Short mmCIF file of C-alpha atoms and ligand atoms in Angstrom, two decimals:
data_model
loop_
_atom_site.label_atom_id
_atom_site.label_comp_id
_atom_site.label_asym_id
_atom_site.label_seq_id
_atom_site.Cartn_x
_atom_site.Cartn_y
_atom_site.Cartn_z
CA UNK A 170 0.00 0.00 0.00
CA UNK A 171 1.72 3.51 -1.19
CA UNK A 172 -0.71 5.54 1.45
CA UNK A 173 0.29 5.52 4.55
CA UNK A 174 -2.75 6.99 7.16
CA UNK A 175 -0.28 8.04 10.22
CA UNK A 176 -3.04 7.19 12.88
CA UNK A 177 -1.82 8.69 16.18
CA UNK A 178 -3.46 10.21 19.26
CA UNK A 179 -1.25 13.23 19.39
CA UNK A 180 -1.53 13.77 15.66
CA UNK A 181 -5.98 14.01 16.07
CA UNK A 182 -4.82 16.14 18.68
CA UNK A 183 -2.72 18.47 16.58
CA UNK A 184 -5.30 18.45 13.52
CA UNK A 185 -7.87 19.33 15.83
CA UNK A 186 -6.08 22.93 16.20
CA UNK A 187 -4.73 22.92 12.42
CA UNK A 188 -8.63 22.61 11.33
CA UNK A 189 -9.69 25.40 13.74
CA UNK A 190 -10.04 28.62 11.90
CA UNK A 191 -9.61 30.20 15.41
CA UNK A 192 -5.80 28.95 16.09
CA UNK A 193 -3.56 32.06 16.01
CA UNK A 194 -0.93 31.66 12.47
CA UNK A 195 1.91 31.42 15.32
CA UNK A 196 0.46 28.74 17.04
CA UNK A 197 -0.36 26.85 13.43
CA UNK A 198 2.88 26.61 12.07
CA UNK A 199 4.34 25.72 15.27
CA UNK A 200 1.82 22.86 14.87
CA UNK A 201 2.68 22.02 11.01
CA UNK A 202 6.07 21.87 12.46
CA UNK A 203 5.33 19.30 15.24
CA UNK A 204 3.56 16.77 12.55
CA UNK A 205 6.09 17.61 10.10
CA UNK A 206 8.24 15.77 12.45
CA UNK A 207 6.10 12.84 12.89
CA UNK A 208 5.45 12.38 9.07
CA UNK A 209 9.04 12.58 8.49
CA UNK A 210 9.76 10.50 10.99
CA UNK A 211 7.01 7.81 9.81
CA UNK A 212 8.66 8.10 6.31
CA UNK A 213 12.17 7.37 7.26
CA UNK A 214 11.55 4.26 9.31
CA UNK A 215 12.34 1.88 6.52
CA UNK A 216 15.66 3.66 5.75
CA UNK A 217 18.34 1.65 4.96
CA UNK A 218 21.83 3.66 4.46
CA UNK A 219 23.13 3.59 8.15
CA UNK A 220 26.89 3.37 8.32
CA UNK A 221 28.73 2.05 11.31
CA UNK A 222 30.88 4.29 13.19
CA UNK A 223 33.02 3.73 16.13
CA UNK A 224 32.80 5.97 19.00
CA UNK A 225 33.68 6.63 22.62
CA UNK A 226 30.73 8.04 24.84
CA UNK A 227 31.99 8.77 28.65
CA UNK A 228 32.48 5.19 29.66
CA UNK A 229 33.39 3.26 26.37
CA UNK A 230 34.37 2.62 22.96
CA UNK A 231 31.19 1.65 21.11
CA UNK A 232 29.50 1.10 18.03
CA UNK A 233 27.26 3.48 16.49
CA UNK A 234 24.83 4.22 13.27
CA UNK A 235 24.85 7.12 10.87
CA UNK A 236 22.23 8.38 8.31
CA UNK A 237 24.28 8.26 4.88
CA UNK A 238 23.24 8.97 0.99
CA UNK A 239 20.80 11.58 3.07
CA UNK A 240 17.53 12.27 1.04
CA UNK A 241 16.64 15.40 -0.94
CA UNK A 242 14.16 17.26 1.06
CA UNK A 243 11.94 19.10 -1.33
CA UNK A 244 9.56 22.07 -0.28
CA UNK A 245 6.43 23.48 -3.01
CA UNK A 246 6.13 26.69 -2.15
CA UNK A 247 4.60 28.24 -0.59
CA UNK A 248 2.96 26.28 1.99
CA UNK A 249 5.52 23.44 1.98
CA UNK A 250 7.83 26.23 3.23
CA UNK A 251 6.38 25.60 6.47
CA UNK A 252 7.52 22.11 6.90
CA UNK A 253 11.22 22.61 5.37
CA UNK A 254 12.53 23.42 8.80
CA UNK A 255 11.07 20.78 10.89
CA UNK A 256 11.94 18.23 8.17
CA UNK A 257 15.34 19.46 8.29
CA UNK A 258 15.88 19.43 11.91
CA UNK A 259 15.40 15.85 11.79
CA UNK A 260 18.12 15.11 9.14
CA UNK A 261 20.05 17.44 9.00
CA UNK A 262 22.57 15.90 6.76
CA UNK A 263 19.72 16.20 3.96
CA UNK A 264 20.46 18.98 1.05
CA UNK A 265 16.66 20.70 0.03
CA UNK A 266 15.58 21.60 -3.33
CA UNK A 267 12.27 24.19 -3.53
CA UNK A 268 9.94 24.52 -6.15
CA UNK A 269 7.48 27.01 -7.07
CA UNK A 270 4.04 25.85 -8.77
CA UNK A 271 0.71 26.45 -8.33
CA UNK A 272 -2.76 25.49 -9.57
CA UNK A 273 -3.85 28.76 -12.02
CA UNK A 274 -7.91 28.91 -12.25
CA UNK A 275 -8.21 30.49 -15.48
CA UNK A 276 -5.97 28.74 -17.88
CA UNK A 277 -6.67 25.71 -15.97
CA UNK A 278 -2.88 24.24 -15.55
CA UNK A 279 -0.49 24.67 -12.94
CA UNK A 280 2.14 27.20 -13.26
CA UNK A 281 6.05 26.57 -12.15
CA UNK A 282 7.92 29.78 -11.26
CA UNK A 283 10.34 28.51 -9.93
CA UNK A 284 12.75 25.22 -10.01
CA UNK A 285 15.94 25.18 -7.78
CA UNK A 286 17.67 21.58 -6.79
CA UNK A 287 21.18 20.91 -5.18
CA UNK A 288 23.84 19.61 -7.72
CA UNK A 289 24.06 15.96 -7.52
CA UNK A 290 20.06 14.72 -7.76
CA UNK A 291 20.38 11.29 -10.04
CA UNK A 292 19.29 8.79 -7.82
CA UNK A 293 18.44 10.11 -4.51
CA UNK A 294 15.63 9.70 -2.61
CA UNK A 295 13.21 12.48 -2.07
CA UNK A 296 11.10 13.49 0.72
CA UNK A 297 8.32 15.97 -0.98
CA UNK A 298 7.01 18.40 1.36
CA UNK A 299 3.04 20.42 0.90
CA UNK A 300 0.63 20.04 3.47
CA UNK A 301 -2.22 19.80 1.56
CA UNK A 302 -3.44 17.91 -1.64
CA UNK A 303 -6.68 18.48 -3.23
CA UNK A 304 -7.17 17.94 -6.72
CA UNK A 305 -3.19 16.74 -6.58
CA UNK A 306 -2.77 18.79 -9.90
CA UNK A 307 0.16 20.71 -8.01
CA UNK A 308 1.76 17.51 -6.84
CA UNK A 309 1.44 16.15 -9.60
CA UNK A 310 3.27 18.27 -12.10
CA UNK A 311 6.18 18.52 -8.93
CA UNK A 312 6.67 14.62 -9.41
CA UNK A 313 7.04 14.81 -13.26
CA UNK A 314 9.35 17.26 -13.00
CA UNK A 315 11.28 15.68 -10.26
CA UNK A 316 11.34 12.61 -12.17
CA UNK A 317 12.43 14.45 -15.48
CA UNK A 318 15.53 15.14 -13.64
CA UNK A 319 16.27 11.52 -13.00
CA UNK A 320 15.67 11.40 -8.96
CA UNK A 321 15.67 7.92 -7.00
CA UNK A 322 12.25 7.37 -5.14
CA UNK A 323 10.01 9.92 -4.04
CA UNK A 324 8.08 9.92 -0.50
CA UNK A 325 5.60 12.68 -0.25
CA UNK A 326 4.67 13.84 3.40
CA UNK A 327 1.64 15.77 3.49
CA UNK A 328 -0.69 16.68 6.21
CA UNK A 329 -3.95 16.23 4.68
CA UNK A 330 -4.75 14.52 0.92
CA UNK A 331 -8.42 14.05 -0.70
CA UNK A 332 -9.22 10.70 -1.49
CA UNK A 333 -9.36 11.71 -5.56
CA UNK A 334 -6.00 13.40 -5.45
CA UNK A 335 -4.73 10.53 -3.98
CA UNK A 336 -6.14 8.64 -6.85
CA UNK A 337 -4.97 10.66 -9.18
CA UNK A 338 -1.35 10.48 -7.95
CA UNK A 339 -1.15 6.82 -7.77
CA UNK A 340 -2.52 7.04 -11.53
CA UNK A 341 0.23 8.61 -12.58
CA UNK A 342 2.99 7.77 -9.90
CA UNK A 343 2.05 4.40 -8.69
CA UNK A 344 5.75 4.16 -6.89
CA UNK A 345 5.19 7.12 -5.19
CA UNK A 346 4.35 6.75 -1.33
CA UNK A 347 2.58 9.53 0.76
CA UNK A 348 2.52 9.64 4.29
CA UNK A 349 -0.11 11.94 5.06
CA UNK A 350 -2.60 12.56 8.44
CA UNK A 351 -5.92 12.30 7.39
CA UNK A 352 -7.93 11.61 3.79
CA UNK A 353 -10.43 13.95 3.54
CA UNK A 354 -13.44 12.69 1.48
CA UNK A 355 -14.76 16.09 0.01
CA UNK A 356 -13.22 18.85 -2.20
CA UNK A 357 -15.08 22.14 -2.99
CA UNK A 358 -15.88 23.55 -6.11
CA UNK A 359 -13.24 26.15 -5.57
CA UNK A 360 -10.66 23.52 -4.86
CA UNK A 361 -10.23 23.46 -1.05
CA UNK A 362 -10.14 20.29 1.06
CA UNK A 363 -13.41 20.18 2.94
CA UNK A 364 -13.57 19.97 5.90
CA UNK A 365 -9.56 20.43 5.57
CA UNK A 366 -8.16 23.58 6.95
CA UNK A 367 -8.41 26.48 4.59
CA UNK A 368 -5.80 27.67 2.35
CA UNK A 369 -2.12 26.48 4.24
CA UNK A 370 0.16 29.10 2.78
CA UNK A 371 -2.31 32.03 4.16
CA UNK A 372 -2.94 29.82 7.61
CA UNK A 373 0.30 29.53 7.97
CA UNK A 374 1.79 33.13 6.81
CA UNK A 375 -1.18 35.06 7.07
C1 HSX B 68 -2.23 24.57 -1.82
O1 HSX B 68 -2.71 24.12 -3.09
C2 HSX B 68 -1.32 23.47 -1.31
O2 HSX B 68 -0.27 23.88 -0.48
C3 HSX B 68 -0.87 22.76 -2.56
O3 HSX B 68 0.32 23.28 -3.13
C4 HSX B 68 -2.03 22.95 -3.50
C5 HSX B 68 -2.96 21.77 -3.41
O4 HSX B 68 -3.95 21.87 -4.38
P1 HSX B 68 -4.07 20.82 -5.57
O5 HSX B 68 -3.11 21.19 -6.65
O6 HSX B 68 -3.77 19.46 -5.00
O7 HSX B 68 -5.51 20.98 -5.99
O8 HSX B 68 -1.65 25.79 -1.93
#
C-alpha cells in the first residue's frame, strides 16, 4: 500500500487545532512543524543507508549508526515552506531543493515559477514536502518534474490529501508513497479540502 494513514493520538490532537479557523498563524505553524516531524519520521523508518561508526561516549568505545546517501528534502512553495525546517531538523545531513508551482484557475494548468535543486540529484531519494493535496494537480506536475531530472524514489509527506488526489497520484505515480494525516473525502468547487483547513500558505503566513 503507497498511502500511509499516520493514525496517532497526538496527531488528532494536533489536527484538531490545524482545522480550527480560530488557532492564532503562530500557534499553526508551530503545529505544522510538530507533525512535520512525525510524518518525516514515519517516512524514514524503513531507511536503509546507516553506516557504522566507532565511538567513545563517557564510559566506552562503542559502536554506532549514521544516516548516509541523506535524502533530498523538497519544499512546493509556498505552503511546503512551512515544513522545510522541521523536516530538516530531523536530518540534518539532507540537502533541500524548492519549487514554485501552483494550480492557475483560469488557464486551468499549474504554473512553475520557480525550479531550484542541489547539484548531484540522479538517484536520490526524495522526501516531498506540501501540506495539503486536493485535486493533486500541483503535486502532480512537482513529481514529473522531479522525475524528469532523473531522482531515486520519491516519499511525499503531506498533512492532509483528498481521497481523488490521492487517486490521481497513484494514476500517474504508482511508486510514489505519501505519508499523510488524514484523507479527507470532500473537495469544494473552488478547490479546497473540505472539511480540511483552509488555504495552508495564508494559515500559515497570514
Ligand atoms: C495549496 O494548493 C497546497 O499547499 C498545494 O500546493 C495545493 C494543493 O492543491 P491541488 O493542486 O492538490 O488541488 O496551496
Amino acid at each position: 500500500n503507497q498511502v500511509k494513514v499516520i493514525d496517532h493520538p497526538l496527531l488528532r490532537h494536533k489536527l484538531g487545532y490545524l482545522r480550527d479557523k480560530d488557532t492564532y498563524s503562530h500557534e499553526f505553524r508551530e503545529i505544522v512543524k510538530e507533525v512535520s516531524k512525525i510524518l518525516v519520521y514515519e517516512a524514514m523508518r524503513d531507511w536503509k543507508h546507516l553506516e557504522p561508526i566507532a565511538i567513545e561516549t563517557p564510559i566506552a568505545k562503542t559502536m554506532a549508526e549514521r544516516i548516509v546517501k541523506p535524502p533530498i528534502v523538497v519544499s512546493i512553495m509556498r505552503a511546503g515552506n512551512g515544513m522545510l525546517d522541521a523536516v530538516l531538523s530531523m536530518i540534518p545531513r539532507a540537502s533541500t531543493g524548492f519549487i514554485g508551482i501552483y494550480r492557475d484557475k483560469f488557464i486551468h494548468n499549474t504554473v512553475e515559477y520557480y525550479f531550484k535543486m542541489p547539484q548531484d540529484v540522479q538517484n536520490k531519494e526524495i522526501i516531498l514536502c506540501d501540506p495539503l493535496i486536493a485535486t493533486a494537480d500541483t503535486i502532480v506536475a512537482a513529481i514529473d518534474r522531479l522525475k524528469n531530472y532523473g531522482v531515486g524514489k520519491i516519499k511525499v509527506i503531506s498533512i492532509l490529501a483528498s481521497k481523488t488526489g490521492l487517486e490521481r497520484i497513484l494514476h500517474f505515480h504508482p511508486d510514489v508513497e505519501i505519508y499523510t494525516v488524514n484523507i479527507e473525502e470532500q473537495i469544494n468547487e473552488l478547490g479546497y479540502l473540505v472539511p480540511g483547513l483552509g488555504d495552508a500558505g495564508d494559515r500559515l503566513f497570514q
